[in-house]
Amino acid sequence: QKEVEQNSGPLSVPEGAIASLNCTYSDRGSQSFFWYRQYSGKSPELIMSIYSNGDKEDGRFTAQLNKASQYVSLLIRDSQPSDSATYLCAVIGGSQGNLIFGKGTKLSVKP
Amino acid sequence: EAGVVQSPRYKIIEKKQPVAFWCNPISGHNTLYWYRQNLGQGPELLIRYENEEAVDDSQLPKDRFSAERLKGVDSTLKIQPAELGDSAVYLCASSWTGQNNSPLHFGNGTRLTVT
């Protein structure tokens, strides 16, 4: 079982809709969770971090964490074409406490 | 603040040749990471440094890969000899500490093509 799993997509949503990205992780002891956005040909950039159960909102982005279900999600409200990118879920885990990435979900927002 | 700087941006080499990548982290960041990203995959950790010490190199293929971080600042990742399967983007990242809530900042990466 991979440590961080994401649906690779592509996920296609119309402009203005809510995009919902999901991630599950295997290490029950993980305490830190991140969402990175990666445009094609570019490096990952951090957009959200979350450490406790519940929701965390930042502008149009909301991260949700459920440690009991080992589940992290990212909601993007009022999706824009500029949100089209690959979204990487990352979790601090493993015996060394390293940042482990999922393979990413490709999001396409259609005008 | 200046970001993580990597060079070169692109490198094309023939198999069995050596190649080296260089990384300058954000000033003051004592933790440095090298990741490899294959097409359509997430980044995979190769090695993590705390200052000049490699604290986790368990995923580094040591038969052909080597890394160093002299004086706890810049770092170099080397492959010798390169194989076709080494074609990927090599990402360097740095953070303030090795603690869980310190975000990683990535450089632009080096895209390696082995022919």
mmCIF file of C-alpha atoms in Angstrom:
data_model
loop_
_atom_site.group_PDB
_atom_site.id
_atom_site.type_symbol
_atom_site.label_atom_id
_atom_site.label_comp_id
_atom_site.label_asym_id
_atom_site.label_seq_id
_atom_site.Cartn_x
_atom_site.Cartn_y
_atom_site.Cartn_z
ATOM 1 C CA GLN A 1 0.000 0.000 0.000
ATOM 2 C CA LYS A 2 1.376 3.381 -1.015
ATOM 3 C CA GLU A 3 1.746 5.758 1.912
ATOM 4 C CA VAL A 4 -0.146 8.642 0.324
ATOM 5 C CA GLU A 5 -2.818 7.941 -2.254
ATOM 6 C CA GLN A 6 -4.596 10.326 -4.581
ATOM 7 C CA ASN A 7 -6.816 9.879 -7.585
ATOM 8 C CA SER A 8 -4.618 10.933 -10.500
ATOM 9 C CA GLY A 9 -7.560 12.365 -12.417
ATOM 10 C CA PRO A 10 -7.848 14.316 -14.531
ATOM 11 C CA LEU A 11 -10.585 16.105 -12.637
ATOM 12 C CA SER A 12 -12.470 18.513 -14.851
ATOM 13 C CA VAL A 13 -14.762 21.192 -13.422
ATOM 14 C CA PRO A 14 -16.422 24.228 -15.026
ATOM 15 C CA GLU A 15 -15.313 27.715 -14.096
ATOM 16 C CA GLY A 16 -16.998 28.905 -10.914
ATOM 17 C CA ALA A 17 -17.661 25.401 -9.579
ATOM 18 C CA ILE A 18 -16.200 23.774 -6.469
ATOM 19 C CA ALA A 19 -13.289 21.422 -7.077
ATOM 20 C CA SER A 20 -12.856 18.660 -4.499
ATOM 21 C CA LEU A 21 -9.521 16.874 -4.224
ATOM 22 C CA ASN A 22 -9.039 13.885 -1.955
ATOM 23 C CA CYS A 23 -6.131 12.114 -0.332
ATOM 24 C CA THR A 24 -5.706 9.164 2.022
ATOM 25 C CA TYR A 25 -2.608 8.219 3.986
ATOM 26 C CA SER A 26 -1.443 5.043 5.660
ATOM 27 C CA ASP A 27 0.651 6.245 8.631
ATOM 28 C CA ARG A 28 -1.798 6.708 11.495
ATOM 29 C CA GLY A 29 0.852 8.590 13.452
ATOM 30 C CA SER A 30 1.143 11.398 10.881
ATOM 31 C CA GLN A 31 0.521 14.840 12.336
ATOM 32 C CA SER A 32 1.271 17.277 9.518
ATOM 33 C CA PHE A 33 -0.453 17.536 6.157
ATOM 34 C CA PHE A 34 0.140 19.774 3.176
ATOM 35 C CA TRP A 35 -1.280 20.590 -0.225
ATOM 36 C CA TYR A 36 1.093 21.709 -2.967
ATOM 37 C CA ARG A 37 0.143 23.058 -6.381
ATOM 38 C CA GLN A 38 2.351 22.273 -9.349
ATOM 39 C CA TYR A 39 1.908 23.939 -12.719
ATOM 40 C CA SER A 40 3.195 22.058 -15.735
ATOM 41 C CA GLY A 41 6.964 22.353 -15.955
ATOM 42 C CA LYS A 42 7.202 24.172 -12.635
ATOM 43 C CA SER A 43 8.154 23.157 -9.114
ATOM 44 C CA PRO A 44 5.636 22.474 -6.332
ATOM 45 C CA GLU A 45 4.452 25.441 -4.285
ATOM 46 C CA LEU A 46 2.805 25.188 -0.887
ATOM 47 C CA ILE A 47 -0.804 26.374 -0.779
ATOM 48 C CA MET A 48 -2.189 24.901 2.447
ATOM 49 C CA SER A 49 -1.052 23.169 5.602
ATOM 50 C CA ILE A 50 -3.257 21.548 8.240
ATOM 51 C CA TYR A 51 -2.377 19.890 11.518
ATOM 52 C CA SER A 52 -5.612 19.294 13.444
ATOM 53 C CA ASN A 53 -8.940 17.707 12.655
ATOM 54 C CA GLY A 54 -11.518 19.892 10.991
ATOM 55 C CA ASP A 55 -11.468 22.601 8.364
ATOM 56 C CA LYS A 56 -8.946 25.310 7.627
ATOM 57 C CA GLU A 57 -9.889 28.075 5.225
ATOM 58 C CA ASP A 58 -7.610 30.405 3.274
ATOM 59 C CA GLY A 59 -9.356 32.492 0.655
ATOM 60 C CA ARG A 60 -10.952 30.203 -1.903
ATOM 61 C CA PHE A 61 -9.156 27.171 -0.481
ATOM 62 C CA THR A 62 -10.364 24.939 2.353
ATOM 63 C CA ALA A 63 -8.362 22.008 3.687
ATOM 64 C CA GLN A 64 -10.182 19.316 5.636
ATOM 65 C CA LEU A 65 -8.566 16.717 7.869
ATOM 66 C CA ASN A 66 -10.050 13.599 9.431
ATOM 67 C CA LYS A 67 -7.341 11.674 11.276
ATOM 68 C CA ALA A 68 -9.685 8.864 12.308
ATOM 69 C CA SER A 69 -10.406 8.131 8.649
ATOM 70 C CA GLN A 70 -6.836 9.049 7.584
ATOM 71 C CA TYR A 71 -8.286 11.398 5.031
ATOM 72 C CA VAL A 72 -7.316 14.863 3.816
ATOM 73 C CA SER A 73 -9.146 16.925 1.259
ATOM 74 C CA LEU A 74 -8.821 20.256 -0.503
ATOM 75 C CA LEU A 75 -11.802 22.257 -1.705
ATOM 76 C CA ILE A 76 -11.365 25.068 -4.205
ATOM 77 C CA ARG A 77 -14.369 27.366 -4.399
ATOM 78 C CA ASP A 78 -15.180 29.518 -7.429
ATOM 79 C CA SER A 79 -12.638 27.584 -9.494
ATOM 80 C CA GLN A 80 -10.745 29.623 -12.080
ATOM 81 C CA PRO A 81 -8.894 28.472 -15.214
ATOM 82 C CA SER A 82 -5.706 29.612 -13.465
ATOM 83 C CA ASP A 83 -6.326 26.874 -10.865
ATOM 84 C CA SER A 84 -5.644 24.265 -13.554
ATOM 85 C CA ALA A 85 -2.620 22.389 -12.242
ATOM 86 C CA THR A 86 -1.613 19.208 -10.492
ATOM 87 C CA TYR A 87 -2.355 19.191 -6.772
ATOM 88 C CA LEU A 88 -0.013 17.161 -4.601
ATOM 89 C CA CYS A 89 -1.007 15.893 -1.180
ATOM 90 C CA ALA A 90 1.959 15.516 1.181
ATOM 91 C CA VAL A 91 2.199 14.000 4.635
ATOM 92 C CA ILE A 92 4.942 13.928 7.242
ATOM 93 C CA GLY A 93 5.328 10.229 7.922
ATOM 94 C CA GLY A 94 7.458 7.132 7.881
ATOM 95 C CA SER A 95 10.166 6.177 10.326
ATOM 96 C CA GLN A 96 12.265 9.231 9.439
ATOM 97 C CA GLY A 97 9.473 11.786 9.551
ATOM 98 C CA ASN A 98 10.017 12.855 5.964
ATOM 99 C CA LEU A 99 7.554 14.652 3.696
ATOM 100 C CA ILE A 100 5.934 11.991 1.519
ATOM 101 C CA PHE A 101 3.997 12.986 -1.581
ATOM 102 C CA GLY A 102 1.095 11.401 -3.381
ATOM 103 C CA LYS A 103 1.274 11.180 -7.161
ATOM 104 C CA GLY A 104 -0.980 14.175 -7.528
ATOM 105 C CA THR A 105 -4.393 14.940 -9.014
ATOM 106 C CA LYS A 106 -4.522 16.887 -12.245
ATOM 107 C CA LEU A 107 -7.248 19.530 -12.166
ATOM 108 C CA SER A 108 -8.613 21.181 -15.274
ATOM 109 C CA VAL A 109 -10.962 24.164 -14.925
ATOM 110 C CA LYS A 110 -12.886 24.816 -18.130
ATOM 111 C CA PRO A 111 -13.907 28.397 -18.992
ATOM 112 C CA GLU B 1 14.079 36.716 0.132
ATOM 113 C CA ALA B 2 15.833 34.785 -2.604
ATOM 114 C CA GLY B 3 14.424 31.348 -3.254
ATOM 115 C CA VAL B 4 16.130 27.991 -3.630
ATOM 116 C CA VAL B 5 18.460 28.173 -6.609
ATOM 117 C CA GLN B 6 19.285 25.135 -8.701
ATOM 118 C CA SER B 7 21.493 24.680 -11.719
ATOM 119 C CA PRO B 8 21.511 23.684 -14.440
ATOM 120 C CA ARG B 9 17.841 23.924 -15.446
ATOM 121 C CA TYR B 10 18.246 21.302 -18.142
ATOM 122 C CA LYS B 11 20.823 18.631 -18.826
ATOM 123 C CA ILE B 12 21.033 16.113 -21.648
ATOM 124 C CA ILE B 13 23.667 13.403 -21.427
ATOM 125 C CA GLU B 14 24.368 10.009 -22.893
ATOM 126 C CA LYS B 15 24.029 6.960 -20.713
ATOM 127 C CA LYS B 16 27.103 5.985 -18.724
ATOM 128 C CA GLN B 17 28.204 9.623 -18.503
ATOM 129 C CA PRO B 18 28.463 11.439 -15.168
ATOM 130 C CA VAL B 19 26.272 14.396 -14.232
ATOM 131 C CA ALA B 20 26.084 16.770 -11.283
ATOM 132 C CA PHE B 21 23.383 19.080 -9.981
ATOM 133 C CA TRP B 22 23.903 22.035 -7.684
ATOM 134 C CA CYS B 23 21.583 23.602 -5.119
ATOM 135 C CA ASN B 24 21.789 26.771 -3.032
ATOM 136 C CA PRO B 25 19.083 26.786 -0.335
ATOM 137 C CA ILE B 26 17.314 29.779 1.150
ATOM 138 C CA SER B 27 19.626 31.626 3.497
ATOM 139 C CA GLY B 28 19.284 30.331 7.040
ATOM 140 C CA HIS B 29 17.524 27.100 6.087
ATOM 141 C CA ASN B 30 19.462 24.326 7.757
ATOM 142 C CA THR B 31 17.500 21.436 6.269
ATOM 143 C CA LEU B 32 18.037 20.541 2.627
ATOM 144 C CA TYR B 33 16.317 17.866 0.564
ATOM 145 C CA TRP B 34 16.881 16.286 -2.808
ATOM 146 C CA TYR B 35 13.791 14.829 -4.464
ATOM 147 C CA ARG B 36 13.366 13.073 -7.809
ATOM 148 C CA GLN B 37 10.138 13.475 -9.759
ATOM 149 C CA ASN B 38 9.268 11.172 -12.618
ATOM 150 C CA LEU B 39 6.661 12.190 -15.152
ATOM 151 C CA GLY B 40 3.152 11.870 -13.747
ATOM 152 C CA GLN B 41 4.404 11.050 -10.256
ATOM 153 C CA GLY B 42 4.888 12.943 -7.030
ATOM 154 C CA PRO B 43 8.365 13.872 -5.802
ATOM 155 C CA GLU B 44 10.265 11.054 -4.081
ATOM 156 C CA LEU B 45 12.858 11.819 -1.436
ATOM 157 C CA LEU B 46 16.444 10.849 -2.225
ATOM 158 C CA ILE B 47 18.302 12.404 0.694
ATOM 159 C CA ARG B 48 17.761 14.842 3.554
ATOM 160 C CA TYR B 49 20.444 16.938 5.245
ATOM 161 C CA GLU B 50 20.361 18.642 8.610
ATOM 162 C CA ASN B 51 23.203 21.140 8.271
ATOM 163 C CA GLU B 52 26.054 19.100 6.777
ATOM 164 C CA GLU B 53 24.844 15.745 8.074
ATOM 165 C CA ALA B 54 22.876 13.369 5.847
ATOM 166 C CA VAL B 55 20.182 12.246 8.292
ATOM 167 C CA ASP B 56 18.264 10.117 5.815
ATOM 168 C CA ASP B 57 19.787 8.687 2.642
ATOM 169 C CA SER B 58 17.882 5.418 2.722
ATOM 170 C CA GLN B 59 16.291 6.050 -0.693
ATOM 171 C CA LEU B 60 19.491 7.160 -2.418
ATOM 172 C CA PRO B 61 20.800 4.508 -4.879
ATOM 173 C CA LYS B 62 24.295 4.520 -3.493
ATOM 174 C CA ASP B 63 25.851 2.444 -6.237
ATOM 175 C CA ARG B 64 25.635 5.376 -8.629
ATOM 176 C CA PHE B 65 24.334 8.378 -6.704
ATOM 177 C CA SER B 66 26.278 10.520 -4.262
ATOM 178 C CA ALA B 67 25.587 13.806 -2.545
ATOM 179 C CA GLU B 68 27.412 16.267 -0.384
ATOM 180 C CA ARG B 69 26.638 19.425 1.526
ATOM 181 C CA LEU B 70 29.874 21.073 2.450
ATOM 182 C CA LYS B 71 29.723 23.683 5.232
ATOM 183 C CA GLY B 72 26.001 23.023 5.608
ATOM 184 C CA VAL B 73 24.958 25.405 2.815
ATOM 185 C CA ASP B 74 25.205 24.463 -0.874
ATOM 186 C CA SER B 75 24.700 20.900 -1.973
ATOM 187 C CA THR B 76 25.685 18.802 -4.971
ATOM 188 C CA LEU B 77 24.006 15.639 -6.197
ATOM 189 C CA LYS B 78 25.983 13.439 -8.568
ATOM 190 C CA ILE B 79 25.121 10.462 -10.733
ATOM 191 C CA GLN B 80 27.886 8.293 -12.130
ATOM 192 C CA PRO B 81 27.286 6.526 -14.428
ATOM 193 C CA ALA B 82 23.854 7.699 -15.554
ATOM 194 C CA GLU B 83 21.280 5.224 -16.816
ATOM 195 C CA LEU B 84 18.256 5.743 -19.063
ATOM 196 C CA GLY B 85 15.956 5.312 -16.059
ATOM 197 C CA ASP B 86 17.538 8.299 -14.334
ATOM 198 C CA SER B 87 15.714 10.678 -16.667
ATOM 199 C CA ALA B 88 13.572 12.796 -14.355
ATOM 200 C CA VAL B 89 13.346 16.187 -12.712
ATOM 201 C CA TYR B 90 15.646 16.554 -9.708
ATOM 202 C CA LEU B 91 14.238 18.965 -7.150
ATOM 203 C CA CYS B 92 16.071 20.590 -4.293
ATOM 204 C CA ALA B 93 14.106 21.962 -1.344
ATOM 205 C CA SER B 94 14.981 23.612 1.950
ATOM 206 C CA SER B 95 13.262 24.435 5.214
ATOM 207 C CA TRP B 96 14.001 26.219 8.495
ATOM 208 C CA THR B 97 14.207 23.093 10.591
ATOM 209 C CA GLY B 98 13.555 19.408 10.236
ATOM 210 C CA GLN B 99 10.450 19.750 12.377
ATOM 211 C CA ASN B 100 7.042 18.754 11.173
ATOM 212 C CA ASN B 101 5.426 22.123 10.647
ATOM 213 C CA SER B 102 8.221 23.798 8.702
ATOM 214 C CA PRO B 103 7.149 24.047 5.046
ATOM 215 C CA LEU B 104 9.470 23.048 2.237
ATOM 216 C CA HIS B 105 10.438 25.581 -0.401
ATOM 217 C CA PHE B 106 11.386 24.069 -3.742
ATOM 218 C CA GLY B 107 13.818 25.227 -6.384
ATOM 219 C CA ASN B 108 12.919 25.186 -10.079
ATOM 220 C CA GLY B 109 14.495 21.777 -10.539
ATOM 221 C CA THR B 110 16.912 20.260 -13.029
ATOM 222 C CA ARG B 111 15.354 18.294 -15.862
ATOM 223 C CA LEU B 112 17.707 15.446 -16.753
ATOM 224 C CA THR B 113 17.408 13.544 -20.006
ATOM 225 C CA VAL B 114 19.606 10.477 -20.465
ATOM 226 C CA THR B 115 19.849 9.234 -24.055
#
